[in-house]
Short mmCIF file of C-alpha atoms and ligand atoms in Angstrom, two decimals:
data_model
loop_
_atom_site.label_atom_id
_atom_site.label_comp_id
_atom_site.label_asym_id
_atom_site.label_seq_id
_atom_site.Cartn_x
_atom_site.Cartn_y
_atom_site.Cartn_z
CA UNK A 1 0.00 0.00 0.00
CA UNK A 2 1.47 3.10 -1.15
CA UNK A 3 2.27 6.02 1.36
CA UNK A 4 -0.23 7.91 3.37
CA UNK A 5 -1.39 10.80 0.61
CA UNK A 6 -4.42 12.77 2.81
CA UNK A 7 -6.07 11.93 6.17
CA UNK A 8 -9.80 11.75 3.83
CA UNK A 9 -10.05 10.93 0.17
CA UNK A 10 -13.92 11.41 -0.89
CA UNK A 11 -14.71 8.97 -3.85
CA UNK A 12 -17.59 11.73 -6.05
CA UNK A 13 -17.93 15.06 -7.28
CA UNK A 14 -21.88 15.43 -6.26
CA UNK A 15 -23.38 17.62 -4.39
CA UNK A 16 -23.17 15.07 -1.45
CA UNK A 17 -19.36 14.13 -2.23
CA UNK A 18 -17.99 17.78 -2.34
CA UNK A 19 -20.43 18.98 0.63
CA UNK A 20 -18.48 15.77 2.42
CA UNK A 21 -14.84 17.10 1.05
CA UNK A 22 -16.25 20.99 2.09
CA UNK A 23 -16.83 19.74 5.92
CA UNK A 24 -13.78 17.27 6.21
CA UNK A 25 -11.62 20.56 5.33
CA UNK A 26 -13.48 22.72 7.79
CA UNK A 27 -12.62 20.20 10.46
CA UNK A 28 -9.12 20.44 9.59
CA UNK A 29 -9.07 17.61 8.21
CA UNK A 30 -6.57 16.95 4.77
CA UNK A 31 -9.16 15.98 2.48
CA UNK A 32 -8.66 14.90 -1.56
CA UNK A 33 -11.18 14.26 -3.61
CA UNK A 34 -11.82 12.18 -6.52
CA UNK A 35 -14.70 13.34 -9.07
CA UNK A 36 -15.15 12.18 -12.32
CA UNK A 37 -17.91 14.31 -14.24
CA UNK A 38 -21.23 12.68 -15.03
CA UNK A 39 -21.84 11.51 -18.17
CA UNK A 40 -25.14 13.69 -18.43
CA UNK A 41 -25.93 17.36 -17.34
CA UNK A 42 -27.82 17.40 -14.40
CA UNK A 43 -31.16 19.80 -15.24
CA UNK A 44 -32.73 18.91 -11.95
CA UNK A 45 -33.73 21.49 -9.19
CA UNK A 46 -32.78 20.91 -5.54
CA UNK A 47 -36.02 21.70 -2.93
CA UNK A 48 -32.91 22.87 0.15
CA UNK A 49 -34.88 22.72 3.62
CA UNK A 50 -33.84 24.92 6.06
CA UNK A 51 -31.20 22.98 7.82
CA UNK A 52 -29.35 22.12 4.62
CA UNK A 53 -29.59 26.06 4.22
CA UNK A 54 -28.27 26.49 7.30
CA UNK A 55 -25.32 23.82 7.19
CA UNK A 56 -24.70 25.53 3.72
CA UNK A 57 -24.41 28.84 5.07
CA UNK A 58 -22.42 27.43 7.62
CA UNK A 59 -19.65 25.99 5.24
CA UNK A 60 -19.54 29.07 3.66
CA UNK A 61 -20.94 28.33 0.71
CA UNK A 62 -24.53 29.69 1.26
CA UNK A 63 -23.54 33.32 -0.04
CA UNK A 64 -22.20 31.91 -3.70
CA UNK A 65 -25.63 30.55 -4.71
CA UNK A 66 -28.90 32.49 -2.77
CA UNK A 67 -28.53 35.13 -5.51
CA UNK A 68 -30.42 31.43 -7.90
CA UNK A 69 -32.67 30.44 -4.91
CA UNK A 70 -36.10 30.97 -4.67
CA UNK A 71 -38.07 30.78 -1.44
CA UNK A 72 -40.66 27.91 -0.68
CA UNK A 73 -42.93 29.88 1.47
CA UNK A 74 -45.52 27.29 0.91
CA UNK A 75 -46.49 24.19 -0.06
CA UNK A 76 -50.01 23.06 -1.44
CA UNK A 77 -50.62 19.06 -1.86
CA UNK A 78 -53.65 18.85 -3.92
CA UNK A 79 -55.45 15.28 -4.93
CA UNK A 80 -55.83 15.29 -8.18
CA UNK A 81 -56.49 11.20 -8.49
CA UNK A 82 -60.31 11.56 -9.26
CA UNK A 83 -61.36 8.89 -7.15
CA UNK A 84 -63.88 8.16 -5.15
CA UNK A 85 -61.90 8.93 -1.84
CA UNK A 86 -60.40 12.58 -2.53
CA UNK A 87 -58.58 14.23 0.07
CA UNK A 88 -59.33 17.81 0.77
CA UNK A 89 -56.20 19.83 -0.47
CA UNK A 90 -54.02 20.66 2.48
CA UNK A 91 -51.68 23.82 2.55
CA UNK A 92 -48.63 24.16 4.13
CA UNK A 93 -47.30 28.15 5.10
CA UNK A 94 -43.94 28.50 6.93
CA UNK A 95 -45.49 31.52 8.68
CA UNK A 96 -47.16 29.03 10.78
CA UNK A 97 -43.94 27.50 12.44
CA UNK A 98 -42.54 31.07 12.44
CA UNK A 99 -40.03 30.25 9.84
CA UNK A 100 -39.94 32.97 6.52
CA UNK A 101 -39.63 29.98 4.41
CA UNK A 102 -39.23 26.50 4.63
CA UNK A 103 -36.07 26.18 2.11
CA UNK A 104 -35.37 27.51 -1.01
CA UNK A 105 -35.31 25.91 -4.43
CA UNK A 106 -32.10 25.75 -6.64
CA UNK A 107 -30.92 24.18 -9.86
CA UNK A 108 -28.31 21.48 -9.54
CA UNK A 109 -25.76 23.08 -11.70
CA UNK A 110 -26.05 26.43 -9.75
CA UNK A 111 -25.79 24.55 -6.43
CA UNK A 112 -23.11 22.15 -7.41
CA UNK A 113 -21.05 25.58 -9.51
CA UNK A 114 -21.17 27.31 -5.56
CA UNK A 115 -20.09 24.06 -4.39
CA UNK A 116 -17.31 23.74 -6.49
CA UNK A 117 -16.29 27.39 -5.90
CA UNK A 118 -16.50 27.29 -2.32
CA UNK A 119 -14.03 23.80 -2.33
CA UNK A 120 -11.27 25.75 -4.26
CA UNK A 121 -11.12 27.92 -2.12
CA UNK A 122 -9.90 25.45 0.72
CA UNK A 123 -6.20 25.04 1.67
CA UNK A 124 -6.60 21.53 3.08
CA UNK A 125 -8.67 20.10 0.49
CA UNK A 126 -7.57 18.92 -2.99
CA UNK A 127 -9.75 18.22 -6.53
CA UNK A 128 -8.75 15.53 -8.81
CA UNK A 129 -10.89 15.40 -11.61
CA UNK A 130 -10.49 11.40 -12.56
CA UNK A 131 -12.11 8.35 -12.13
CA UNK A 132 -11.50 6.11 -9.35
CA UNK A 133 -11.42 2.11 -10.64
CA UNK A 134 -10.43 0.34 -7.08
CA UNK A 135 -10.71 0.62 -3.75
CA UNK A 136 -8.60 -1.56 -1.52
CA UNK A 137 -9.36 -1.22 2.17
CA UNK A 138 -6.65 -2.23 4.91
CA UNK A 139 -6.20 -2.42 8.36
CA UNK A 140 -4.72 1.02 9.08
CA UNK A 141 -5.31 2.57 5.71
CA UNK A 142 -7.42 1.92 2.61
CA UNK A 143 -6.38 2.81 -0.72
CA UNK A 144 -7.81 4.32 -4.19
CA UNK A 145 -6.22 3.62 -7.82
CA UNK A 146 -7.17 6.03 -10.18
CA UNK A 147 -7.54 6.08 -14.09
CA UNK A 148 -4.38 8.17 -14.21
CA UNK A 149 -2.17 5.83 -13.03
CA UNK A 150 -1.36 7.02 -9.64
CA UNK A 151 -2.76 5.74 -6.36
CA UNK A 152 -4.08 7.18 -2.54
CA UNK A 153 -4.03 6.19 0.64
CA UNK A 154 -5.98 7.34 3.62
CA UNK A 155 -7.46 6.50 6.74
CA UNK A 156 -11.40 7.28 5.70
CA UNK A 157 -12.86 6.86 2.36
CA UNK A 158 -16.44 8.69 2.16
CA UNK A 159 -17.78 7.32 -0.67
CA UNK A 160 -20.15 9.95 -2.53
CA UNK A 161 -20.19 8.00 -6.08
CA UNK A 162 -23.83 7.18 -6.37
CA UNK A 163 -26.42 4.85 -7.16
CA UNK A 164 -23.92 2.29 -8.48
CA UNK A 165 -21.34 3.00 -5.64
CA UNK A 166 -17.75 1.18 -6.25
CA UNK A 167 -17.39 2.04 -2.64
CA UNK A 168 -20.19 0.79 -1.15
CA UNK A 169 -19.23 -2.99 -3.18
CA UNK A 170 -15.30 -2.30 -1.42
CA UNK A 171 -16.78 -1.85 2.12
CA UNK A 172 -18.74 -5.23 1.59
CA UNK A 173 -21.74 -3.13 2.15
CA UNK A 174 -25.25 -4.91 0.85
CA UNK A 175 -28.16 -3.22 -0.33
CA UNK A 176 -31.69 -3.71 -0.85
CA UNK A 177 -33.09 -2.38 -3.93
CA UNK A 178 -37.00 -2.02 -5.16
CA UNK A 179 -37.72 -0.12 -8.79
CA UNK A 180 -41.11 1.45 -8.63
CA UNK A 181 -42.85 1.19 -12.19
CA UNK A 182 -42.87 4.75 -12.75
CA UNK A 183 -40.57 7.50 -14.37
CA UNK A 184 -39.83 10.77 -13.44
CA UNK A 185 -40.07 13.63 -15.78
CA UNK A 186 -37.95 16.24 -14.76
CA UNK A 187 -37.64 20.14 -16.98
CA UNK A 188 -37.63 23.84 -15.96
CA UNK A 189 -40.09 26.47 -17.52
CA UNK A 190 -41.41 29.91 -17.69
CA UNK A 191 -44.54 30.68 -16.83
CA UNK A 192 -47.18 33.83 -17.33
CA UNK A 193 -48.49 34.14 -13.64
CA UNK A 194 -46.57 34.23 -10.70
CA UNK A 195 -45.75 31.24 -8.32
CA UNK A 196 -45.81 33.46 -5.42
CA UNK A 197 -43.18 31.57 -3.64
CA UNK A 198 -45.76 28.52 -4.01
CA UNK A 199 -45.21 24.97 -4.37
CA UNK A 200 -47.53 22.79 -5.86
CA UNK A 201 -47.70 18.79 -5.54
CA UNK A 202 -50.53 17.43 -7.52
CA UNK A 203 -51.36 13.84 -6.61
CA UNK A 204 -52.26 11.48 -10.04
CA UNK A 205 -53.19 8.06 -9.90
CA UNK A 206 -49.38 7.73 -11.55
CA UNK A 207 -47.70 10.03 -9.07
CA UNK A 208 -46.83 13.74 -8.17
CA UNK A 209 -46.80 16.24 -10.46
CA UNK A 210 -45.04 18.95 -8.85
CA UNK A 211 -44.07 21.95 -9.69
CA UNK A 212 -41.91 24.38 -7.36
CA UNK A 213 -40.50 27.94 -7.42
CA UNK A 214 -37.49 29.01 -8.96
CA UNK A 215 -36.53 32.54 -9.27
CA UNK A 216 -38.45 35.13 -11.29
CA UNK A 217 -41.40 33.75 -13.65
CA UNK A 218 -39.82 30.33 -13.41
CA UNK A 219 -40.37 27.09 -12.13
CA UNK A 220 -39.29 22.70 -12.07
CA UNK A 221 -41.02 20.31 -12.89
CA UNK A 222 -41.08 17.02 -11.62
CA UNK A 223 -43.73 15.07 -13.32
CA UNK A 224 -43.63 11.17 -12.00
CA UNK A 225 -45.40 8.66 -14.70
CA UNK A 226 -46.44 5.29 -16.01
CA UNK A 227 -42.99 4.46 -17.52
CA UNK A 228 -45.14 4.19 -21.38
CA UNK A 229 -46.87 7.74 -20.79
CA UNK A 230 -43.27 9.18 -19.89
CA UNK A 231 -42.30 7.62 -23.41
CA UNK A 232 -45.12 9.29 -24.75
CA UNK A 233 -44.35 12.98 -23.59
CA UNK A 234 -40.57 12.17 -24.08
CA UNK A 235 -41.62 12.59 -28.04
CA UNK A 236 -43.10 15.62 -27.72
CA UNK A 237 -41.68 18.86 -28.94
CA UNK A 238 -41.72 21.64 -26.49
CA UNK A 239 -44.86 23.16 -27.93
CA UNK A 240 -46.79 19.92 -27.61
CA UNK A 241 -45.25 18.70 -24.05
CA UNK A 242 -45.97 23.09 -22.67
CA UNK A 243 -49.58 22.60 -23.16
CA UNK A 244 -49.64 18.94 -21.53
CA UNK A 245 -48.52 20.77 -18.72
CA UNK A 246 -50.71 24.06 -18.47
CA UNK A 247 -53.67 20.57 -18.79
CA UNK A 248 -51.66 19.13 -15.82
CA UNK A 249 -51.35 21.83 -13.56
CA UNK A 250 -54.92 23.13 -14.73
CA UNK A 251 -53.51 26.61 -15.87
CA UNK A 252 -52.16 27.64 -12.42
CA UNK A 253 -49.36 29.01 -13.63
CA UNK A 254 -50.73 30.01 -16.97
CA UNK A 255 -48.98 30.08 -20.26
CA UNK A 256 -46.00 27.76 -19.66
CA UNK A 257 -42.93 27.66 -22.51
CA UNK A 258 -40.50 24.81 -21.56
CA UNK A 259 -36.85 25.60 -21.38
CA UNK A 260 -34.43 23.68 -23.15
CA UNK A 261 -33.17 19.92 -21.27
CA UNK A 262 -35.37 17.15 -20.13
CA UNK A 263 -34.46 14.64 -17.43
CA UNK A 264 -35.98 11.25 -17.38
CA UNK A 265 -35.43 9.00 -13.73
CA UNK A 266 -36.37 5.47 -13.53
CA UNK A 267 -37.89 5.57 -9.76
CA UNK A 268 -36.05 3.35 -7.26
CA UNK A 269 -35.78 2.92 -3.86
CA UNK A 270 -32.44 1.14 -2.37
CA UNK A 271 -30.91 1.35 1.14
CA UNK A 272 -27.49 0.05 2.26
CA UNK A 273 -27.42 -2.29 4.97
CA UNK A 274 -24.63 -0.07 6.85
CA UNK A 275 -23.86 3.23 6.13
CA UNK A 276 -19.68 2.47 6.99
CA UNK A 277 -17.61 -0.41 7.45
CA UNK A 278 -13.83 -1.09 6.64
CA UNK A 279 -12.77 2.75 6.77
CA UNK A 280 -15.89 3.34 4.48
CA UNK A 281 -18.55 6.36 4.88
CA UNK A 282 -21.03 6.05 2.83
CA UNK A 283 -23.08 9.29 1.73
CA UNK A 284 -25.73 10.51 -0.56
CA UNK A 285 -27.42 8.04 -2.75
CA UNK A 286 -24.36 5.43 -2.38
CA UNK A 287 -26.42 4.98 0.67
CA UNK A 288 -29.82 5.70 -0.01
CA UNK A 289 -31.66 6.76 -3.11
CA UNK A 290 -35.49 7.53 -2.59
CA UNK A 291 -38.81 8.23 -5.10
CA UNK A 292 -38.49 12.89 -5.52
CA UNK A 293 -41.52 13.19 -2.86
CA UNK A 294 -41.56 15.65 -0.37
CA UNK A 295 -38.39 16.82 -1.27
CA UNK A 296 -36.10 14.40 1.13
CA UNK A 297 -33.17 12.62 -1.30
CA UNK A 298 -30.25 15.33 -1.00
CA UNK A 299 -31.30 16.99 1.90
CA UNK A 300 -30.85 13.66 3.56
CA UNK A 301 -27.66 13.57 1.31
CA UNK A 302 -26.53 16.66 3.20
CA UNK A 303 -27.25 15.66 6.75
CA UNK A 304 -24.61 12.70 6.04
CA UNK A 305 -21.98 14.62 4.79
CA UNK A 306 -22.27 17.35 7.61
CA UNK A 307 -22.79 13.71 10.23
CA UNK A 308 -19.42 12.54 8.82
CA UNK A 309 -17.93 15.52 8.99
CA UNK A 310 -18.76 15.88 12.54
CA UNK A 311 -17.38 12.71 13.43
CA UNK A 312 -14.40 12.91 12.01
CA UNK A 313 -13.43 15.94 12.75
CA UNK A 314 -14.08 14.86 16.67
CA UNK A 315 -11.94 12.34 16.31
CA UNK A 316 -9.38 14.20 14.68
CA UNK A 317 -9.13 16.80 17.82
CA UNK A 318 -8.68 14.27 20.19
CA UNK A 319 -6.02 12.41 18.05
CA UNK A 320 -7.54 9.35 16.73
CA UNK A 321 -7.96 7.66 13.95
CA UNK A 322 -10.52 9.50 11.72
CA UNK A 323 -11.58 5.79 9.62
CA UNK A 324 -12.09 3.93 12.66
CA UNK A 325 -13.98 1.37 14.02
CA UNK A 326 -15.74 4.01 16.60
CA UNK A 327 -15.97 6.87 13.90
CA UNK A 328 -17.83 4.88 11.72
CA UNK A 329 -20.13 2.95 14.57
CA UNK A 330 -21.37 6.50 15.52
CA UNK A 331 -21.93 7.74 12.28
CA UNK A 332 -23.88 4.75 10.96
CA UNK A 333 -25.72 5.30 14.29
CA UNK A 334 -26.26 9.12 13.52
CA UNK A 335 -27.85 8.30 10.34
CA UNK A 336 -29.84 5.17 10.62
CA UNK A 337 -33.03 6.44 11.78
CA UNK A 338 -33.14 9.27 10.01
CA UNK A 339 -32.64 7.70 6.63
CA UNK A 340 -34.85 5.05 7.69
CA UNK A 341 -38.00 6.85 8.95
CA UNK A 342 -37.87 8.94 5.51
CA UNK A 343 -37.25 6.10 3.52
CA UNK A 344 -40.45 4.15 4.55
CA UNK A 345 -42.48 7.60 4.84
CA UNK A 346 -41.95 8.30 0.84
CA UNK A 347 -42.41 4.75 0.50
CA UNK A 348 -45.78 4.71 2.30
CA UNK A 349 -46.74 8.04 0.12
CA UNK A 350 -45.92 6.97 -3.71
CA UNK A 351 -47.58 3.78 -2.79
CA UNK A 352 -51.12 5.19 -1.18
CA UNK A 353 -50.74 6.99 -4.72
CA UNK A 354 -50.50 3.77 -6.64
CA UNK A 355 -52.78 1.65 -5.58
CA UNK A 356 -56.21 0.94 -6.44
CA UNK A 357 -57.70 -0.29 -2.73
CA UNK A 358 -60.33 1.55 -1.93
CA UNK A 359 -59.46 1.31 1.99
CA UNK A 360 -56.23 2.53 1.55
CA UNK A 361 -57.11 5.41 -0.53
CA UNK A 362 -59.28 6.08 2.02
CA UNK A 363 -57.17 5.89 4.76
CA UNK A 364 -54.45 8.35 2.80
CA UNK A 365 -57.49 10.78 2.34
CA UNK A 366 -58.74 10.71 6.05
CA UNK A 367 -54.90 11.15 7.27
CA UNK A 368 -54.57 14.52 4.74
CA UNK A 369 -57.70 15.72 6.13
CA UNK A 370 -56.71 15.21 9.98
CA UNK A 371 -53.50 17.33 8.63
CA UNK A 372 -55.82 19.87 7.26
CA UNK A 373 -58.10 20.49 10.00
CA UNK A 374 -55.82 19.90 12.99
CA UNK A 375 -52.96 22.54 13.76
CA UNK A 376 -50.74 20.66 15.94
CA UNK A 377 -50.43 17.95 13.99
CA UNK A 378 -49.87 19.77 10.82
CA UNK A 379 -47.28 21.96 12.75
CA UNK A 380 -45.62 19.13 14.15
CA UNK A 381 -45.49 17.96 10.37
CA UNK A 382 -43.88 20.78 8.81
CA UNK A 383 -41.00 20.95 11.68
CA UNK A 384 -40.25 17.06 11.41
CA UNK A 385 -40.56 17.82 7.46
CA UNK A 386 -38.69 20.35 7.77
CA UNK A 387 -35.94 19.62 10.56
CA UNK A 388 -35.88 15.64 11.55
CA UNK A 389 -35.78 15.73 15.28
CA UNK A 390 -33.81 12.62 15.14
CA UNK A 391 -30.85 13.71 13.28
CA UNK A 392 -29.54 17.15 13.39
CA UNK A 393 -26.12 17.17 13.00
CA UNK A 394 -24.47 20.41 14.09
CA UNK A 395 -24.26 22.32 11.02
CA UNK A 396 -27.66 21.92 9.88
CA UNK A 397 -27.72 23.64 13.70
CA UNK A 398 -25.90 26.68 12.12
CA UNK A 399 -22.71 25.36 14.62
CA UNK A 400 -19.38 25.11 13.01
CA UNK A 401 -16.92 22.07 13.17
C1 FAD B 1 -36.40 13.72 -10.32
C2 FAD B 1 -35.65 13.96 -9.05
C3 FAD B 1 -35.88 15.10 -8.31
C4 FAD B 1 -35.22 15.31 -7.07
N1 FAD B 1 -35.52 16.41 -6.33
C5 FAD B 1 -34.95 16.57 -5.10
C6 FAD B 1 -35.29 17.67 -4.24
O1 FAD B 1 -36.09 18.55 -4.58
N2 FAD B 1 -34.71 17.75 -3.00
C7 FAD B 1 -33.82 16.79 -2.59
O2 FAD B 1 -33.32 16.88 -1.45
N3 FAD B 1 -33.45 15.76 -3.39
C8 FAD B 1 -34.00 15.61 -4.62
N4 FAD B 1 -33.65 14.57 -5.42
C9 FAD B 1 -32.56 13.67 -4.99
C10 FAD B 1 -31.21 14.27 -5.39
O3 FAD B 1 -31.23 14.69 -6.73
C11 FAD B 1 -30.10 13.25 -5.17
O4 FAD B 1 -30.16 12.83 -3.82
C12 FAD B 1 -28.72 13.85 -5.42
O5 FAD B 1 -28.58 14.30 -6.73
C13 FAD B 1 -27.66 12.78 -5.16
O6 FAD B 1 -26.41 13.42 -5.08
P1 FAD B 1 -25.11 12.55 -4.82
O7 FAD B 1 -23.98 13.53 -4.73
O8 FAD B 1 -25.32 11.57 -3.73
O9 FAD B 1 -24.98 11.66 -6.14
P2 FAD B 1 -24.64 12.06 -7.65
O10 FAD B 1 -25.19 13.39 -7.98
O11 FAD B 1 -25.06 10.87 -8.47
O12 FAD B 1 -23.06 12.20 -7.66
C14 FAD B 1 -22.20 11.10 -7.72
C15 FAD B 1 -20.93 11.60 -8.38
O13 FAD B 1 -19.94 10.60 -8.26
C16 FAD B 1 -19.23 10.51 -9.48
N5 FAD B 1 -18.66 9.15 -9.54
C17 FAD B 1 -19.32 7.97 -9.62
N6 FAD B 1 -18.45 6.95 -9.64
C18 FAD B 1 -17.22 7.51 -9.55
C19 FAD B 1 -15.90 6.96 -9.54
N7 FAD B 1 -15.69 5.64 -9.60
N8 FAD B 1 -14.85 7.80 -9.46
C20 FAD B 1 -15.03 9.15 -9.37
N9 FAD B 1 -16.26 9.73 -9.39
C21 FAD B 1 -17.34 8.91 -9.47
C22 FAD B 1 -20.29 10.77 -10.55
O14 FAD B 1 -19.72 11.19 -11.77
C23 FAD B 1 -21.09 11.88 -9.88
O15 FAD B 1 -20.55 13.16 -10.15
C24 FAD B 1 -34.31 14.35 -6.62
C25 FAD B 1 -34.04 13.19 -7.38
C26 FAD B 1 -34.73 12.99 -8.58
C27 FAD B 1 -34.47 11.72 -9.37
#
């Protein structure tokens, strides 16, 4: 094993992976990382609660990107299924926990651009833009050969490479999988009327159809299908596919004109067994990837980079080893419940959506009209939606490392 190269490497150039690298090098920690650029552009929009916010301003990288955020001030849920048992549509206002907004909306590109700023910025942490094809993990050290040639060692790997995580296969890490039969749609577009700081989360017999804020006379969409309608649209120009969507959202927004790039997501749901093991972290969706419902995947992806980051940099101060055994224990421990409680909450959701049992529709209508009509219950939503009370690692509490 060659020589000792950084105290972290972090295996992905994600939002997840560089928040990871951004937090490891705020602890003082001498962090590398290892991104190789995805094959595809990513034209999705990031929903950021508050506590991502927070842990974002935090690592300083807040200021970079607010300038192309757009508040969520509130959040409609409206059954659009046309079945027998409709739920009443329930509305969601951050004025009523006392919060101005509860997160703001960003493109990917804009978030991960501030991200990437914000990391070259860092003394102690270094970008290597190549792919990493092995990772070797050993008793004191593991180790990462790159495309290049060359080769890393370190005591903690955080692996932020993604659904199909090399990492997560290294560690020895299983996970369970499940593909939903549905496809997500995903686009921006401009609009003629104003979102007023409004998201909107129509619920089809397919899925959501949601559309959420972005600034100016702009919104995303992310429009979850039977996988052969999705085919359908796909072929659409943007004429054709602008006025399924003013149909969709029944005009709400008015005249809509899409903008240029269309994403298409097979929906899955997959959980690793662990979230560490053999000097591996795992982060983002190399740990968990969830249906886009209530806006949970990356801010979930963010509360494990800022939980490793807390770890290790604990560790670090008191002189021990920053990939071991006890480092990892706590952080799988941080995140289990967390992950897991979302995880079978979105679950629950999409499939109340999808299936055709009359009880159970019933049931998901009676529960959004107890939400509706009774304020504690719907407060004591929006703060667990907004802020899990089981995991709140201390940046998302606005404390540095
Ligand atoms: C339609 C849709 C809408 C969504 N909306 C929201 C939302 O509103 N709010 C929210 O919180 N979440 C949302 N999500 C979830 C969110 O998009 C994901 O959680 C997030 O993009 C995952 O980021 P990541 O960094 O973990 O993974 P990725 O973005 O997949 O990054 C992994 C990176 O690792 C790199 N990589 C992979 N293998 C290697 C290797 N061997 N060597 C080097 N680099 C490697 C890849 O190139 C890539 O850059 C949505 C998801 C979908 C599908």
């Amino acid at each position: 094993m060659p020589d000792k190269n950084a105290s972290a490497i972090v295996v992905g150039g994600g939002p997840a992976g560089l928040t990871a690298a951004i937090a490891l090098a705020a602890g003082s920690i001498e962090t590398v990382l290892v991104g190789k650029r995805p094959a595809a552009n990513d034209n999705r929009t990031t929903a950021l609660l508050a506590g991502s916010v927070t842990a974002l301003a935090t690592l300083g990288v807040w200021d970079l990107c607010t300038d192309q955020a757009a508040p969520l001030r509130v959040m409609r849920i409206v059954d659009d299924t046309g079945r027998l048992w409709r739920a009443p549509e329930v509305k969601f206002e951050a004025n009523e926990i006392g919060l101005e907004a509860f997160g703001y909306n960003i493109e990917n590109r804009h978030l991960v651009a501030a991200l990437e700023r914000r990391a070259r910025t860092l003394s102690g942490l270094r970008i290597v833009e190549d792919e990493v094809l092995n990772v070797v993990p050993g008793e004191r050290a593991a180790a990462v050969s790159l495309r290049n040639g060359s080769a890393l060692t370190a005591e903690l790997i955080v692996g932020a490479d993604g659904r199909r995580s090399l990492c997560r296969e290294a560690a020895g890490i299983g996970i369970d999988e499940q593909a939903y039969p549905q496809v997500a749609l995903t686009l921006c577009l401009k609009h003629s009327r104003p979102h007023r700081d409004t998201s909107t989360e129509f619920h089809t017999p397919s899925g959501p159809f949601t559309l959420v804020p972005l600034p100016g006379q702009r919104s995303s969409l992310v429009w979850v299908l039977d996988p052969a309608d999705a085919d359908a649209l796909s072929s659409f120009d943007d004429a054709e596919l602008a006025d399924e969507i003013e149909r969709a959202s029944h005009s709400i927004l008015g005249k809509i004109e899409v903008e240029h790039g269309r994403g298409r997501f097979p929906l899955t749901r997959a959980s690793a067994r662990r979230f560490a093991a053999n000097r591996i972290a795992l982060v983002g969706e190399a740990a968990h990837v969830i249906p886009p419902i209530g806006a949970q995947g990356l801010n979930l992806g963010l509360r494990d980079a800022a939980a490793i980051g807390e770890r290790a940099t604990a560790a670090h101060r008191a002189g021990h080893d920053i990939g071991g055994i006890n480092v990892l224990v706590a952080y799988n421990r941080m995140r289990r419940a967390d992950v897991g409680t979302r995880t079978l909450v979105v679950d629950l959701l999409n499939r109340t959506l999808l299936t055709d049992f009359l009880p159970v529709q019933g049931a998901r209508g009676l529960g959004l009209y107890l939400i509706d009509r009774i304020g504690p219950l719907r407060r004591t939503l929006m703060r667990e939606g907004v802020a899990s009370t089981a995991a709140q690692p201390r940046l998302m509490r606005g404390d540095a490392l």
